[in-house]
């Protein structure tokens, strides 16, 4: 998950003001990443 954030050009847009916790956009990115990975692995089975 960390690499997904770091691959974004402006990854700071995905975090709250504290710089540690993901904001709404960050939460959506996490969810999208997990769903994509689950779909990938379910196709491989």
PDB file of C-alpha atoms in Angstrom:
ATOM      1  CA  UNK A   1       0.000   0.000   0.000  1.00  0.00           C
ATOM      2  CA  UNK A   2       2.832   2.411   0.806  1.00  0.00           C
ATOM      3  CA  UNK A   3       4.258   2.104  -2.694  1.00  0.00           C
ATOM      4  CA  UNK A   4       0.873   3.017  -4.188  1.00  0.00           C
ATOM      5  CA  UNK A   5       0.975   6.321  -2.300  1.00  0.00           C
ATOM      6  CA  UNK A   6       4.631   6.966  -3.113  1.00  0.00           C
ATOM      7  CA  UNK A   7       3.999   6.375  -6.827  1.00  0.00           C
ATOM      8  CA  UNK A   8       1.535   9.265  -6.846  1.00  0.00           C
ATOM      9  CA  UNK A   9       2.962  12.590  -8.001  1.00  0.00           C
ATOM     10  CA  UNK A  10       1.352  14.599  -5.186  1.00  0.00           C
ATOM     11  CA  UNK A  11       0.914  11.892  -2.586  1.00  0.00           C
ATOM     12  CA  UNK A  12       0.457  14.521   0.124  1.00  0.00           C
ATOM     13  CA  UNK A  13      -3.021  15.161  -1.329  1.00  0.00           C
ATOM     14  CA  UNK A  14      -4.016  11.749   0.031  1.00  0.00           C
ATOM     15  CA  UNK A  15      -3.217  12.538   3.680  1.00  0.00           C
ATOM     16  CA  UNK A  16      -4.785  14.576   6.463  1.00  0.00           C
ATOM     17  CA  UNK A  17      -3.084  17.684   7.783  1.00  0.00           C
ATOM     18  CA  UNK A  18      -1.145  15.552  10.278  1.00  0.00           C
ATOM     19  CA  UNK A  19       0.695  13.941   7.347  1.00  0.00           C
ATOM     20  CA  UNK A  20       0.197  10.472   8.785  1.00  0.00           C
ATOM     21  CA  UNK A  21      -3.419   9.444   8.342  1.00  0.00           C
ATOM     22  CA  UNK A  22      -5.097   9.046   4.949  1.00  0.00           C
ATOM     23  CA  UNK A  23      -7.933  11.410   4.156  1.00  0.00           C
ATOM     24  CA  UNK A  24     -11.052  10.493   2.137  1.00  0.00           C
ATOM     25  CA  UNK A  25      -9.071  10.370  -1.091  1.00  0.00           C
ATOM     26  CA  UNK A  26      -6.409   8.256   0.585  1.00  0.00           C
ATOM     27  CA  UNK A  27      -8.998   5.851   1.971  1.00  0.00           C
ATOM     28  CA  UNK A  28     -10.469   5.478  -1.521  1.00  0.00           C
ATOM     29  CA  UNK A  29      -7.005   4.729  -2.908  1.00  0.00           C
ATOM     30  CA  UNK A  30      -6.453   2.067  -0.246  1.00  0.00           C
ATOM     31  CA  UNK A  31      -9.844   0.470  -0.972  1.00  0.00           C
ATOM     32  CA  UNK A  32      -9.245   0.531  -4.737  1.00  0.00           C
ATOM     33  CA  UNK A  33      -5.822  -1.063  -4.298  1.00  0.00           C
ATOM     34  CA  UNK A  34      -7.150  -3.849  -2.073  1.00  0.00           C
ATOM     35  CA  UNK A  35     -10.067  -4.565  -4.422  1.00  0.00           C
ATOM     36  CA  UNK A  36      -7.744  -4.692  -7.431  1.00  0.00           C
ATOM     37  CA  UNK A  37      -5.392  -7.080  -5.638  1.00  0.00           C
ATOM     38  CA  UNK A  38      -8.262  -9.309  -4.531  1.00  0.00           C
ATOM     39  CA  UNK A  39      -9.584  -9.445  -8.098  1.00  0.00           C
ATOM     40  CA  UNK A  40      -6.114 -10.281  -9.400  1.00  0.00           C
ATOM     41  CA  UNK A  41      -5.654 -13.133  -6.942  1.00  0.00           C
ATOM     42  CA  UNK A  42      -9.165 -14.506  -7.458  1.00  0.00           C
ATOM     43  CA  UNK A  43      -8.468 -14.736 -11.202  1.00  0.00           C
ATOM     44  CA  UNK A  44      -5.253 -16.608 -10.487  1.00  0.00           C
ATOM     45  CA  UNK A  45      -7.037 -19.329  -8.502  1.00  0.00           C
TER      46      UNK A  45
END
